[in-house]
Each structure stands twice: as structure tokens, then as C-alpha cells.
Amino acid sequence: MYTHHSLLLTPGPTPVPLAIQNAMNLPMVGHRSADFEAIAQQAFSGLKATFGTPNDVIILTSSGTSALEASMRNLVNPEDHIVVIVSGAFGARFQQIAEKYAHHLHVFNVEWGKAFNTDDVLAFIQSLDYPIKAVFTQYCETSTSVLHPVAELGHALKAYNASIFFVVDGVSCIGAVDVDMTRDAIDVLVAGSQKAMMLPPGLAFVAYNDRARTRFKEVDSPSFYLNLSKHLSSLEAHTTPYTPNVPAFRGVVQYAKMIEAEGLAHVVQRHYVIRDAVRHALKALQLDLLVADDVASPTVTAFIPLDADELVTIKEQLAKTFNISIAGGQGQLKGHILRVGHMGFISPFDLLPFVAALEVILTNYRKKHYIGKGITAFMEVVHHDL
Ligand SMILES: Cc1ncc(COP(=O)(O)O)c(C=O)c1O
């Protein structure tokens, strides 16, 4: 072990800044109190900029998957036809949720590691003999590190049939991308706390437009805890229907303050600089990237070691020798890729230990000299973009 400090570079959970930890450590208040109402009001409205919405954002005390489920449950009746785009493990999760509710489900499969092609999605929808109520997709498919062109699809869907609801799972990129729900024609946008939003796990967020809010009231699919109309009624009264995670709501307020102080545009730019620098460094270390540059996520990067032994060596030595955690592949990509997360409370310089450690591991493992190569490539990008 060469470091006392662990470095968490998984695609969620991510490091939590001290300012957020401190805010979460303030003394507990009752959730049916004026104190909490003030916190809740600031938290709901503090998320508007990040989600690119004029509406207060619903906060659920549950993990990201609950927001995926809630979006489906509150927009779709059992007899409705829906399309789910599956391009990785989290698209598969949307599919599993849909299968539970016995919706008429039409799956549009995308090769893992690729982004969807908007024309192909539209052609698929047009080929179906049923009117489609909603289309569900990931924004960043965390399992592959693709960032899908959701704005392009949003516009195409609206132009084709404006009554279709477009639902986007932004769990692993909201807080790191430039999104505007109106501009990008997104009806419901969901996220989780533990990724680019620098918070601990355990909160889920649902942003919605006015059309979706009206639809939430009309849908008669059964729901209780995840009934979004109930959450909206409480939100208007600056509270929640059930006991919320009070410390995490304080964390959200602190998050919003930090984003405002840095400026959202800079936050987004910081993520893209890191993405480009990481990709440049990995290429310099002769590690293939799973995803093409033009659809690479600013929050997570998937790379392909030469073989299974090298993959295990990299992951284990990063953890054991350098105290750095990254993630492996999921589903069909398990054992084929590694994923490094770079989102939330992270600066370009936080990635340097990872790149330097890779140089050492690969130099020893491949018996080839990589020292300085990754860092040089990384800093070439960073110094241009800062
Ligand atoms: C894109 C995406 N959707 C959904 C989820 C599920 O979120 P949770 O594990 O918080 O339920 C994740 C978690 O990694 C994710 O990355």
C-alpha cells in the first residue's frame, strides 16, 4: 500500500465533499416542523438548475431505481404500449420494471457500447402497429459509459408524435451534463444522489414538465409509496408524504449552493475536460476504449485490458497497492472491461494517481515502459483546457 487515502473512482457512489458531510451532520429536526419545511423548499427548488427545469424537483428517500420505477408507474397504464431502449444493464433494468407491470413492452435493443441511432429508434416506433405512450432510455448508460443523444431523440419524438412521453434516466450523468428539459424535449428526467451530485446514496430525484404532472394524476396504475401525485401535493406544501432522509435533504441544499458557487457551466466543462484527459491517457497506455469519442460520457469511461489476466491484475493492484477503487463490467461486459468513474466532487488532478498507478501496473505486467506516458497525455489535455 503506497497511500493512506483511498480514492473512490467507481461510477457511483462517488466522493462526498466535506461541506456536504458537515451539512448532513447538523442536529436532527423533526420532519413535520417549520425547520424541515425550510430545508425541503430549498432542496426542491435548489435542484431546478441541475435538471434544467422551471419546476421544483421531487425528492424520494430511496435509491435511483425507485425513480425509474416511479416514472413508469405514474405515466403508463397497464394497457399502454411503451418502448424501452436497452443498450446496457440499466436499460435492462427499465425492461425488467416494465415486465413486472405487464405493460405492452416493445424493446429496442442497441449493441452494448454504442449509442442509439435516432433515426433507427424512430423507424422502430413507426413500424409498430400500436400508438406508443412513452419511450424510456438512459442518458448515460453507466454499464457501457455511452452518453446517448437524448436531445436529438426528444426532438424527433416530439416532431413525430407530440403525445409520446419521453422519459430519461439520468442517474449517472445529471449534474455533469448540460440539460434543459424544455429545450431537449424531455418530459420526465430522473437521477440518483450518489453519482455526479456528490451526495451519499439513498435519494432519488424526479423532474417533470407540466404535461407529465397532469398525466401523473390521470394514470390509474396502482402505486403507494411511489405515487408521484402524492409527492407533488406534499412538495407544494414544502414537505414529503413520508419520513424523509432529513440529513440528505440538508445535503441537497448544500449541493445546490456549491453548484451555484462554481457555476453549472463550469461544473459541466470540468467533467468534459476530465473525460478527454482520461481517454487520452488510456490511449497512450495502449488500453482500448469501449466507446467512440463522440458518444463518450463525461462521467465514466470503460476501457478494455488486453486479456482477462491483465484486467484482474489492474483492478486488484489498483485496490491493493494504490488504494484506488474502480469498477468492473456488468452483464455481458463482465470480465471484458473496466470502468473508471470521474464525476461529482472531482478535479482533473484527482485522476493523476489513477493514471500514474496504471503506468506502474502496465509497465510491470507487460514488461514495457509506460512511465510518464499516461500522465503526459493526460496533462496535455488538461493544460489546454484549464
Ligand atoms: C443509469 C443508471 N440507472 C439506474 C441506476 C440504479 O440506481 P440505484 O442503484 O441507486 O438504484 C444506476 C445505478 O448505478 C444507473 O447508473
mmCIF file of C-alpha atoms and ligand atoms in Angstrom:
data_model
loop_
_atom_site.group_PDB
_atom_site.id
_atom_site.type_symbol
_atom_site.label_atom_id
_atom_site.label_comp_id
_atom_site.label_asym_id
_atom_site.label_seq_id
_atom_site.Cartn_x
_atom_site.Cartn_y
_atom_site.Cartn_z
ATOM 1 C CA MET A 1 0.000 0.000 0.000
ATOM 2 C CA TYR A 2 1.519 3.322 -1.056
ATOM 3 C CA THR A 3 -1.171 5.721 0.113
ATOM 4 C CA HIS A 4 -3.102 6.357 3.288
ATOM 5 C CA HIS A 5 -6.080 7.818 1.485
ATOM 6 C CA SER A 6 -8.448 5.739 -0.517
ATOM 7 C CA LEU A 7 -9.512 7.086 -3.892
ATOM 8 C CA LEU A 8 -13.041 6.213 -4.903
ATOM 9 C CA LEU A 9 -13.287 6.199 -8.702
ATOM 10 C CA THR A 10 -16.316 3.970 -9.163
ATOM 11 C CA PRO A 11 -19.253 5.215 -11.254
ATOM 12 C CA GLY A 12 -21.198 5.716 -8.048
ATOM 13 C CA PRO A 13 -21.088 6.089 -5.146
ATOM 14 C CA THR A 14 -18.616 8.945 -5.504
ATOM 15 C CA PRO A 15 -16.659 11.068 -3.011
ATOM 16 C CA VAL A 16 -18.794 13.356 -0.849
ATOM 17 C CA PRO A 17 -17.362 16.826 -0.154
ATOM 18 C CA LEU A 18 -16.729 17.805 3.454
ATOM 19 C CA ALA A 19 -19.139 20.736 3.139
ATOM 20 C CA ILE A 20 -21.943 18.292 2.329
ATOM 21 C CA GLN A 21 -20.887 15.892 5.086
ATOM 22 C CA ASN A 22 -20.859 18.761 7.554
ATOM 23 C CA ALA A 23 -24.281 19.971 6.454
ATOM 24 C CA MET A 24 -25.591 16.445 6.934
ATOM 25 C CA ASN A 25 -24.145 16.333 10.437
ATOM 26 C CA LEU A 26 -26.209 19.241 11.738
ATOM 27 C CA PRO A 27 -28.607 18.337 14.566
ATOM 28 C CA MET A 28 -31.709 16.416 13.542
ATOM 29 C CA VAL A 29 -35.004 18.260 13.158
ATOM 30 C CA GLY A 30 -38.467 16.768 13.057
ATOM 31 C CA HIS A 31 -39.770 16.304 9.551
ATOM 32 C CA ARG A 32 -43.137 17.841 10.428
ATOM 33 C CA SER A 33 -41.569 21.100 11.516
ATOM 34 C CA ALA A 34 -41.091 24.569 10.071
ATOM 35 C CA ASP A 35 -37.345 23.874 10.170
ATOM 36 C CA PHE A 36 -37.701 20.946 7.809
ATOM 37 C CA GLU A 37 -40.149 22.801 5.563
ATOM 38 C CA ALA A 38 -37.499 25.471 5.034
ATOM 39 C CA ILE A 39 -34.906 22.799 4.196
ATOM 40 C CA ALA A 40 -37.270 20.934 1.866
ATOM 41 C CA GLN A 41 -38.289 24.069 -0.003
ATOM 42 C CA GLN A 42 -34.644 24.951 -0.649
ATOM 43 C CA ALA A 43 -33.835 21.387 -1.665
ATOM 44 C CA PHE A 44 -36.747 21.042 -4.138
ATOM 45 C CA SER A 45 -36.050 24.376 -5.787
ATOM 46 C CA GLY A 46 -32.254 24.113 -5.498
ATOM 47 C CA LEU A 47 -32.274 21.209 -7.963
ATOM 48 C CA LYS A 48 -34.013 23.109 -10.777
ATOM 49 C CA ALA A 49 -30.808 24.352 -12.417
ATOM 50 C CA THR A 50 -29.135 20.944 -12.403
ATOM 51 C CA PHE A 51 -32.155 19.300 -14.059
ATOM 52 C CA GLY A 52 -32.831 22.219 -16.400
ATOM 53 C CA THR A 53 -36.428 22.612 -15.325
ATOM 54 C CA PRO A 54 -38.580 25.506 -14.098
ATOM 55 C CA ASN A 55 -40.384 23.091 -11.737
ATOM 56 C CA ASP A 56 -39.352 22.056 -8.256
ATOM 57 C CA VAL A 57 -37.806 18.579 -8.339
ATOM 58 C CA ILE A 58 -39.386 15.680 -6.419
ATOM 59 C CA ILE A 59 -37.038 14.021 -3.918
ATOM 60 C CA LEU A 60 -37.660 10.413 -2.928
ATOM 61 C CA THR A 61 -35.950 8.776 0.034
ATOM 62 C CA SER A 62 -34.954 5.706 -1.945
ATOM 63 C CA SER A 63 -32.300 4.783 -4.493
ATOM 64 C CA GLY A 64 -32.224 5.641 -8.197
ATOM 65 C CA THR A 65 -34.136 2.553 -9.249
ATOM 66 C CA SER A 66 -37.183 3.832 -7.375
ATOM 67 C CA ALA A 67 -37.249 6.854 -9.671
ATOM 68 C CA LEU A 68 -37.064 4.587 -12.724
ATOM 69 C CA GLU A 69 -39.990 2.598 -11.341
ATOM 70 C CA ALA A 70 -41.920 5.726 -10.329
ATOM 71 C CA SER A 71 -41.547 7.253 -13.789
ATOM 72 C CA MET A 72 -43.057 4.170 -15.378
ATOM 73 C CA ARG A 73 -45.732 3.607 -12.738
ATOM 74 C CA ASN A 74 -47.008 7.180 -12.871
ATOM 75 C CA LEU A 75 -47.032 7.716 -16.630
ATOM 76 C CA VAL A 76 -48.209 4.403 -18.007
ATOM 77 C CA ASN A 77 -51.384 2.372 -17.568
ATOM 78 C CA PRO A 78 -51.146 -1.421 -17.921
ATOM 79 C CA GLU A 79 -52.834 -1.397 -21.325
ATOM 80 C CA ASP A 80 -50.477 1.219 -22.779
ATOM 81 C CA HIS A 81 -47.745 0.384 -25.254
ATOM 82 C CA ILE A 82 -44.278 1.577 -24.372
ATOM 83 C CA VAL A 83 -40.805 1.428 -25.892
ATOM 84 C CA VAL A 84 -37.733 0.759 -23.774
ATOM 85 C CA ILE A 85 -34.306 1.303 -25.303
ATOM 86 C CA VAL A 86 -31.892 -1.303 -23.949
ATOM 87 C CA SER A 87 -28.222 -0.503 -24.510
ATOM 88 C CA GLY A 88 -26.784 -1.950 -21.326
ATOM 89 C CA ALA A 89 -27.503 -3.129 -17.789
ATOM 90 C CA PHE A 90 -29.639 -0.145 -16.827
ATOM 91 C CA GLY A 91 -31.769 -0.291 -19.958
ATOM 92 C CA ALA A 92 -32.266 -3.931 -19.000
ATOM 93 C CA ARG A 93 -33.446 -2.693 -15.597
ATOM 94 C CA PHE A 94 -36.088 -0.470 -17.211
ATOM 95 C CA GLN A 95 -37.123 -3.541 -19.211
ATOM 96 C CA GLN A 96 -37.390 -5.649 -16.021
ATOM 97 C CA ILE A 97 -39.539 -2.997 -14.351
ATOM 98 C CA ALA A 98 -41.824 -2.870 -17.388
ATOM 99 C CA GLU A 99 -42.116 -6.667 -17.438
ATOM 100 C CA LYS A 100 -43.279 -6.693 -13.806
ATOM 101 C CA TYR A 101 -46.120 -4.344 -14.603
ATOM 102 C CA ALA A 102 -47.151 -6.374 -17.650
ATOM 103 C CA HIS A 103 -47.142 -3.401 -19.919
ATOM 104 C CA HIS A 104 -47.180 -3.935 -23.650
ATOM 105 C CA LEU A 105 -43.477 -3.633 -23.951
ATOM 106 C CA HIS A 106 -41.507 -3.068 -27.153
ATOM 107 C CA VAL A 107 -37.771 -3.329 -26.626
ATOM 108 C CA PHE A 108 -35.386 -1.519 -28.932
ATOM 109 C CA ASN A 109 -32.008 -3.192 -28.479
ATOM 110 C CA VAL A 110 -28.776 -1.329 -29.091
ATOM 111 C CA GLU A 111 -25.411 -3.037 -29.225
ATOM 112 C CA TRP A 112 -23.738 -2.530 -25.841
ATOM 113 C CA GLY A 113 -21.054 0.137 -26.170
ATOM 114 C CA LYS A 114 -22.888 2.005 -28.929
ATOM 115 C CA ALA A 115 -25.273 4.955 -28.707
ATOM 116 C CA PHE A 116 -28.745 4.613 -30.184
ATOM 117 C CA ASN A 117 -29.280 5.981 -33.651
ATOM 118 C CA THR A 118 -32.233 8.368 -33.501
ATOM 119 C CA ASP A 119 -33.498 7.533 -36.999
ATOM 120 C CA ASP A 120 -33.436 3.815 -36.164
ATOM 121 C CA VAL A 121 -35.384 4.348 -32.937
ATOM 122 C CA LEU A 122 -37.963 6.401 -34.791
ATOM 123 C CA ALA A 123 -38.215 3.855 -37.603
ATOM 124 C CA PHE A 124 -38.775 1.155 -34.953
ATOM 125 C CA ILE A 125 -41.573 3.163 -33.334
ATOM 126 C CA GLN A 126 -43.157 3.853 -36.705
ATOM 127 C CA SER A 127 -43.012 0.154 -37.567
ATOM 128 C CA LEU A 128 -45.139 -0.764 -34.540
ATOM 129 C CA ASP A 129 -48.836 -1.139 -35.126
ATOM 130 C CA TYR A 130 -49.704 0.497 -31.805
ATOM 131 C CA PRO A 131 -49.785 4.060 -30.566
ATOM 132 C CA ILE A 132 -46.855 4.407 -28.173
ATOM 133 C CA LYS A 133 -47.487 6.119 -24.849
ATOM 134 C CA ALA A 134 -43.911 6.542 -23.666
ATOM 135 C CA VAL A 135 -40.285 5.963 -24.617
ATOM 136 C CA PHE A 136 -37.711 5.184 -21.916
ATOM 137 C CA THR A 137 -33.959 5.492 -22.247
ATOM 138 C CA GLN A 138 -30.787 6.038 -20.284
ATOM 139 C CA TYR A 139 -28.949 9.312 -20.771
ATOM 140 C CA CYS A 140 -25.624 7.833 -19.683
ATOM 141 C CA GLU A 141 -25.704 4.028 -19.816
ATOM 142 C CA THR A 142 -23.353 3.518 -16.883
ATOM 143 C CA SER A 143 -22.567 -0.091 -17.755
ATOM 144 C CA THR A 144 -21.002 0.891 -21.091
ATOM 145 C CA SER A 145 -20.115 4.587 -20.498
ATOM 146 C CA VAL A 146 -22.099 5.772 -23.516
ATOM 147 C CA LEU A 147 -23.823 9.154 -23.437
ATOM 148 C CA HIS A 148 -26.894 8.881 -25.650
ATOM 149 C CA PRO A 149 -28.031 11.786 -27.846
ATOM 150 C CA VAL A 150 -31.225 12.272 -25.850
ATOM 151 C CA ALA A 151 -31.957 15.804 -27.074
ATOM 152 C CA GLU A 152 -31.889 14.548 -30.657
ATOM 153 C CA LEU A 153 -34.339 11.775 -29.832
ATOM 154 C CA GLY A 154 -36.502 14.127 -27.771
ATOM 155 C CA HIS A 155 -36.915 16.445 -30.748
ATOM 156 C CA ALA A 156 -37.523 13.591 -33.165
ATOM 157 C CA LEU A 157 -40.208 12.111 -30.921
ATOM 158 C CA LYS A 158 -41.985 15.416 -30.459
ATOM 159 C CA ALA A 159 -41.927 16.039 -34.210
ATOM 160 C CA TYR A 160 -43.294 12.556 -34.881
ATOM 161 C CA ASN A 161 -45.998 12.470 -32.217
ATOM 162 C CA ALA A 162 -46.083 15.105 -29.506
ATOM 163 C CA SER A 163 -48.273 12.974 -27.269
ATOM 164 C CA ILE A 164 -45.491 10.451 -26.589
ATOM 165 C CA PHE A 165 -43.862 10.897 -23.184
ATOM 166 C CA PHE A 166 -40.073 10.867 -23.275
ATOM 167 C CA VAL A 167 -38.523 9.558 -20.063
ATOM 168 C CA VAL A 168 -34.797 9.813 -19.460
ATOM 169 C CA ASP A 169 -32.760 8.025 -16.784
ATOM 170 C CA GLY A 170 -30.003 10.459 -15.956
ATOM 171 C CA VAL A 171 -28.905 8.692 -12.768
ATOM 172 C CA SER A 172 -25.245 8.642 -13.764
ATOM 173 C CA CYS A 173 -24.853 11.973 -15.531
ATOM 174 C CA ILE A 174 -27.227 14.602 -14.178
ATOM 175 C CA GLY A 175 -25.034 17.187 -12.521
ATOM 176 C CA ALA A 176 -22.342 16.765 -15.187
ATOM 177 C CA VAL A 177 -24.207 17.489 -18.425
ATOM 178 C CA ASP A 178 -25.892 20.484 -19.976
ATOM 179 C CA VAL A 179 -29.544 19.514 -19.925
ATOM 180 C CA ASP A 180 -32.674 21.604 -20.365
ATOM 181 C CA MET A 181 -35.882 19.630 -20.264
ATOM 182 C CA THR A 182 -37.807 22.098 -22.433
ATOM 183 C CA ARG A 183 -35.029 22.633 -24.970
ATOM 184 C CA ASP A 184 -34.273 18.904 -25.123
ATOM 185 C CA ALA A 185 -37.946 17.824 -25.217
ATOM 186 C CA ILE A 186 -37.713 15.578 -22.141
ATOM 187 C CA ASP A 187 -40.921 15.017 -20.162
ATOM 188 C CA VAL A 188 -39.521 13.187 -17.144
ATOM 189 C CA LEU A 189 -35.872 13.163 -16.077
ATOM 190 C CA VAL A 190 -34.762 11.050 -13.128
ATOM 191 C CA ALA A 191 -31.485 10.840 -11.220
ATOM 192 C CA GLY A 192 -29.898 9.497 -8.061
ATOM 193 C CA SER A 193 -27.905 11.198 -5.348
ATOM 194 C CA GLN A 194 -24.721 9.134 -5.312
ATOM 195 C CA LYS A 195 -23.143 9.959 -8.666
ATOM 196 C CA ALA A 196 -22.439 13.343 -10.239
ATOM 197 C CA MET A 197 -24.452 15.050 -7.488
ATOM 198 C CA MET A 198 -21.785 14.366 -4.851
ATOM 199 C CA LEU A 199 -24.230 13.077 -2.237
ATOM 200 C CA PRO A 200 -24.363 9.779 -0.380
ATOM 201 C CA PRO A 201 -26.596 7.067 -1.858
ATOM 202 C CA GLY A 202 -30.248 6.943 -0.888
ATOM 203 C CA LEU A 203 -32.081 9.787 -2.595
ATOM 204 C CA ALA A 204 -33.754 9.691 -5.987
ATOM 205 C CA PHE A 205 -34.920 12.704 -7.964
ATOM 206 C CA VAL A 206 -37.794 13.083 -10.415
ATOM 207 C CA ALA A 207 -38.040 16.165 -12.618
ATOM 208 C CA TYR A 208 -41.146 16.534 -14.775
ATOM 209 C CA ASN A 209 -42.806 19.032 -17.073
ATOM 210 C CA ASP A 210 -46.395 20.281 -16.769
ATOM 211 C CA ARG A 211 -47.727 17.689 -19.212
ATOM 212 C CA ALA A 212 -46.188 14.877 -17.155
ATOM 213 C CA ARG A 213 -47.541 16.355 -13.919
ATOM 214 C CA THR A 214 -51.065 16.278 -15.374
ATOM 215 C CA ARG A 215 -50.545 12.726 -16.582
ATOM 216 C CA PHE A 216 -49.396 11.596 -13.094
ATOM 217 C CA LYS A 217 -52.891 12.484 -11.836
ATOM 218 C CA GLU A 218 -54.702 10.645 -14.621
ATOM 219 C CA VAL A 219 -52.857 7.337 -14.557
ATOM 220 C CA ASP A 220 -54.542 4.574 -12.589
ATOM 221 C CA SER A 221 -51.662 2.079 -12.300
ATOM 222 C CA PRO A 222 -51.580 1.181 -8.609
ATOM 223 C CA SER A 223 -48.849 2.812 -6.563
ATOM 224 C CA PHE A 224 -48.446 3.874 -2.972
ATOM 225 C CA TYR A 225 -45.009 4.995 -1.775
ATOM 226 C CA LEU A 226 -44.079 5.936 -5.326
ATOM 227 C CA ASN A 227 -47.294 7.799 -6.137
ATOM 228 C CA LEU A 228 -45.843 10.968 -7.619
ATOM 229 C CA SER A 229 -49.059 12.989 -7.349
ATOM 230 C CA LYS A 230 -48.915 12.448 -3.615
ATOM 231 C CA HIS A 231 -45.276 13.569 -3.571
ATOM 232 C CA LEU A 232 -46.224 16.639 -5.636
ATOM 233 C CA SER A 233 -49.021 17.642 -3.259
ATOM 234 C CA SER A 234 -46.571 17.427 -0.368
ATOM 235 C CA LEU A 235 -43.877 19.240 -2.342
ATOM 236 C CA GLU A 236 -46.242 22.171 -2.834
ATOM 237 C CA ALA A 237 -46.579 22.307 0.967
ATOM 238 C CA HIS A 238 -42.748 22.114 1.302
ATOM 239 C CA THR A 239 -42.760 18.660 2.768
ATOM 240 C CA THR A 240 -42.839 14.965 1.904
ATOM 241 C CA PRO A 241 -45.635 12.399 2.306
ATOM 242 C CA TYR A 242 -43.488 10.032 4.401
ATOM 243 C CA THR A 243 -40.469 10.437 6.681
ATOM 244 C CA PRO A 244 -37.653 11.776 4.508
ATOM 245 C CA ASN A 245 -33.921 11.375 4.965
ATOM 246 C CA VAL A 246 -33.587 14.745 6.703
ATOM 247 C CA PRO A 247 -29.741 14.864 6.687
ATOM 248 C CA ALA A 248 -29.642 14.032 2.987
ATOM 249 C CA PHE A 249 -32.112 16.855 2.258
ATOM 250 C CA ARG A 250 -29.686 19.190 4.031
ATOM 251 C CA GLY A 251 -27.003 17.695 1.791
ATOM 252 C CA VAL A 252 -29.041 18.590 -1.286
ATOM 253 C CA VAL A 253 -29.290 22.195 -0.130
ATOM 254 C CA GLN A 254 -25.523 22.301 0.312
ATOM 255 C CA TYR A 255 -25.023 20.661 -3.090
ATOM 256 C CA ALA A 256 -27.135 23.376 -4.733
ATOM 257 C CA LYS A 257 -25.074 26.077 -3.003
ATOM 258 C CA MET A 258 -21.832 24.531 -4.217
ATOM 259 C CA ILE A 259 -23.076 24.265 -7.802
ATOM 260 C CA GLU A 260 -24.208 27.854 -7.756
ATOM 261 C CA ALA A 261 -20.840 28.957 -6.395
ATOM 262 C CA GLU A 262 -18.853 27.078 -9.056
ATOM 263 C CA GLY A 263 -21.360 27.770 -11.819
ATOM 264 C CA LEU A 264 -23.122 24.864 -13.533
ATOM 265 C CA ALA A 265 -21.468 25.594 -16.880
ATOM 266 C CA HIS A 266 -18.048 25.243 -15.246
ATOM 267 C CA VAL A 267 -19.085 22.059 -13.465
ATOM 268 C CA VAL A 268 -20.081 20.569 -16.819
ATOM 269 C CA GLN A 269 -16.899 21.789 -18.512
ATOM 270 C CA ARG A 270 -14.778 20.295 -15.712
ATOM 271 C CA HIS A 271 -16.339 16.897 -16.357
ATOM 272 C CA TYR A 272 -15.654 17.085 -20.079
ATOM 273 C CA VAL A 273 -12.021 18.093 -19.522
ATOM 274 C CA ILE A 274 -11.543 15.106 -17.235
ATOM 275 C CA ARG A 275 -13.245 12.807 -19.726
ATOM 276 C CA ASP A 276 -10.993 13.922 -22.569
ATOM 277 C CA ALA A 277 -7.862 13.732 -20.434
ATOM 278 C CA VAL A 278 -8.692 10.235 -19.141
ATOM 279 C CA ARG A 279 -9.382 8.984 -22.653
ATOM 280 C CA HIS A 280 -6.150 10.493 -23.946
ATOM 281 C CA ALA A 281 -4.174 8.881 -21.116
ATOM 282 C CA LEU A 282 -5.761 5.443 -21.582
ATOM 283 C CA LYS A 283 -4.999 5.539 -25.298
ATOM 284 C CA ALA A 284 -1.384 6.482 -24.531
ATOM 285 C CA LEU A 285 -1.213 3.430 -22.260
ATOM 286 C CA GLN A 286 -2.458 1.248 -25.117
ATOM 287 C CA LEU A 287 -5.735 0.476 -23.421
ATOM 288 C CA ASP A 288 -8.633 0.335 -25.867
ATOM 289 C CA LEU A 289 -11.753 2.328 -25.157
ATOM 290 C CA LEU A 290 -15.158 0.679 -25.425
ATOM 291 C CA VAL A 291 -16.968 3.768 -26.638
ATOM 292 C CA ALA A 292 -16.323 6.145 -29.560
ATOM 293 C CA ASP A 293 -15.178 9.664 -28.666
ATOM 294 C CA ASP A 294 -18.338 11.389 -29.917
ATOM 295 C CA VAL A 295 -20.656 9.459 -27.585
ATOM 296 C CA ALA A 296 -18.350 9.111 -24.576
ATOM 297 C CA SER A 297 -19.852 10.058 -21.236
ATOM 298 C CA PRO A 298 -18.245 12.838 -19.211
ATOM 299 C CA THR A 299 -18.837 10.815 -16.025
ATOM 300 C CA VAL A 300 -17.464 7.305 -16.611
ATOM 301 C CA THR A 301 -15.035 5.672 -19.041
ATOM 302 C CA ALA A 302 -14.957 1.996 -19.987
ATOM 303 C CA PHE A 303 -11.657 0.543 -21.174
ATOM 304 C CA ILE A 304 -10.570 -2.859 -22.386
ATOM 305 C CA PRO A 305 -7.447 -4.527 -20.985
ATOM 306 C CA LEU A 306 -5.517 -6.858 -23.301
ATOM 307 C CA ASP A 307 -6.838 -10.026 -21.669
ATOM 308 C CA ALA A 308 -8.611 -11.376 -18.600
ATOM 309 C CA ASP A 309 -5.377 -11.694 -16.600
ATOM 310 C CA GLU A 310 -4.447 -8.103 -17.277
ATOM 311 C CA LEU A 311 -7.947 -6.991 -16.302
ATOM 312 C CA VAL A 312 -7.764 -8.754 -12.935
ATOM 313 C CA THR A 313 -4.220 -7.511 -12.345
ATOM 314 C CA ILE A 314 -5.180 -3.896 -12.982
ATOM 315 C CA LYS A 315 -8.279 -3.986 -10.770
ATOM 316 C CA GLU A 316 -6.601 -5.865 -7.923
ATOM 317 C CA GLN A 317 -3.367 -3.898 -7.904
ATOM 318 C CA LEU A 318 -5.174 -0.582 -8.071
ATOM 319 C CA ALA A 319 -7.081 -1.641 -4.972
ATOM 320 C CA LYS A 320 -4.371 -3.451 -3.014
ATOM 321 C CA THR A 321 -1.273 -1.439 -3.862
ATOM 322 C CA PHE A 322 -2.676 2.009 -4.551
ATOM 323 C CA ASN A 323 -5.933 2.074 -2.579
ATOM 324 C CA ILE A 324 -7.871 3.092 -5.708
ATOM 325 C CA SER A 325 -11.310 1.612 -6.448
ATOM 326 C CA ILE A 326 -12.644 1.358 -9.968
ATOM 327 C CA ALA A 327 -15.437 -0.872 -11.310
ATOM 328 C CA GLY A 328 -15.598 -3.944 -13.494
ATOM 329 C CA GLY A 329 -18.079 -4.679 -16.258
ATOM 330 C CA GLN A 330 -21.722 -5.638 -15.794
ATOM 331 C CA GLY A 331 -23.875 -8.191 -17.593
ATOM 332 C CA GLN A 332 -22.405 -9.288 -20.912
ATOM 333 C CA LEU A 333 -19.388 -6.983 -20.369
ATOM 334 C CA LYS A 334 -18.368 -8.566 -17.054
ATOM 335 C CA GLY A 335 -14.760 -9.761 -17.353
ATOM 336 C CA HIS A 336 -14.213 -7.750 -20.551
ATOM 337 C CA ILE A 337 -13.990 -4.140 -19.431
ATOM 338 C CA LEU A 338 -13.058 -1.950 -16.517
ATOM 339 C CA ARG A 339 -14.820 1.306 -15.750
ATOM 340 C CA VAL A 340 -13.349 4.364 -14.109
ATOM 341 C CA GLY A 341 -15.794 6.897 -12.716
ATOM 342 C CA HIS A 342 -14.902 10.601 -12.793
ATOM 343 C CA MET A 343 -17.880 12.552 -11.631
ATOM 344 C CA GLY A 344 -19.121 14.776 -8.878
ATOM 345 C CA PHE A 345 -16.584 16.073 -6.385
ATOM 346 C CA ILE A 346 -13.602 15.524 -8.618
ATOM 347 C CA SER A 347 -10.914 17.633 -10.223
ATOM 348 C CA PRO A 348 -8.634 16.669 -13.105
ATOM 349 C CA PHE A 349 -5.788 16.284 -10.612
ATOM 350 C CA ASP A 350 -7.722 13.669 -8.643
ATOM 351 C CA LEU A 351 -7.262 11.345 -11.618
ATOM 352 C CA LEU A 352 -3.468 11.619 -11.661
ATOM 353 C CA PRO A 353 -2.868 8.887 -9.050
ATOM 354 C CA PHE A 354 -5.040 6.549 -11.132
ATOM 355 C CA VAL A 355 -3.111 7.270 -14.324
ATOM 356 C CA ALA A 356 0.271 7.010 -12.565
ATOM 357 C CA ALA A 357 -0.735 3.733 -10.916
ATOM 358 C CA LEU A 358 -1.795 2.337 -14.303
ATOM 359 C CA GLU A 359 1.611 3.252 -15.713
ATOM 360 C CA VAL A 360 3.322 1.268 -12.959
ATOM 361 C CA ILE A 361 0.982 -1.727 -13.211
ATOM 362 C CA LEU A 362 1.226 -1.961 -17.001
ATOM 363 C CA THR A 363 4.989 -1.415 -17.048
ATOM 364 C CA ASN A 364 5.429 -4.349 -14.674
ATOM 365 C CA TYR A 365 2.766 -6.553 -16.221
ATOM 366 C CA ARG A 366 3.521 -6.009 -19.910
ATOM 367 C CA LYS A 367 7.290 -5.582 -19.415
ATOM 368 C CA LYS A 368 7.080 -2.453 -21.495
ATOM 369 C CA HIS A 369 7.957 1.078 -20.417
ATOM 370 C CA TYR A 370 4.903 3.257 -19.789
ATOM 371 C CA ILE A 371 6.226 5.527 -17.030
ATOM 372 C CA GLY A 372 5.234 9.137 -17.750
ATOM 373 C CA LYS A 373 3.303 8.293 -20.891
ATOM 374 C CA GLY A 374 -0.206 8.399 -19.425
ATOM 375 C CA ILE A 375 0.453 11.423 -17.229
ATOM 376 C CA THR A 376 1.938 13.349 -20.151
ATOM 377 C CA ALA A 377 -1.054 12.586 -22.348
ATOM 378 C CA PHE A 378 -3.426 13.479 -19.515
ATOM 379 C CA MET A 379 -1.747 16.802 -18.747
ATOM 380 C CA GLU A 380 -1.559 17.741 -22.429
ATOM 381 C CA VAL A 381 -5.367 17.823 -22.426
ATOM 382 C CA VAL A 382 -5.768 19.401 -19.011
ATOM 383 C CA HIS A 383 -3.351 22.248 -19.563
ATOM 384 C CA HIS A 384 -5.026 23.183 -22.841
ATOM 385 C CA ASP A 385 -8.479 23.204 -21.336
ATOM 386 C CA LEU A 386 -7.970 24.867 -17.990
HETATM 387 C C1 LIG B 1 -28.036 4.766 -15.306
HETATM 388 C C2 LIG B 1 -28.465 4.165 -14.004
HETATM 389 N N1 LIG B 1 -29.757 3.952 -13.789
HETATM 390 C C3 LIG B 1 -30.196 3.424 -12.640
HETATM 391 C C4 LIG B 1 -29.329 3.074 -11.633
HETATM 392 C C5 LIG B 1 -29.852 2.473 -10.382
HETATM 393 O O1 LIG B 1 -29.659 3.316 -9.293
HETATM 394 P P1 LIG B 1 -29.648 2.735 -7.798
HETATM 395 O O2 LIG B 1 -28.565 1.709 -7.733
HETATM 396 O O3 LIG B 1 -29.364 3.978 -6.986
HETATM 397 O O4 LIG B 1 -30.991 2.170 -7.532
HETATM 398 C C6 LIG B 1 -27.964 3.273 -11.809
HETATM 399 C C7 LIG B 1 -27.002 2.878 -10.756
HETATM 400 O O5 LIG B 1 -25.843 2.674 -10.985
HETATM 401 C C8 LIG B 1 -27.523 3.835 -13.018
HETATM 402 O O6 LIG B 1 -26.216 4.046 -13.235
#
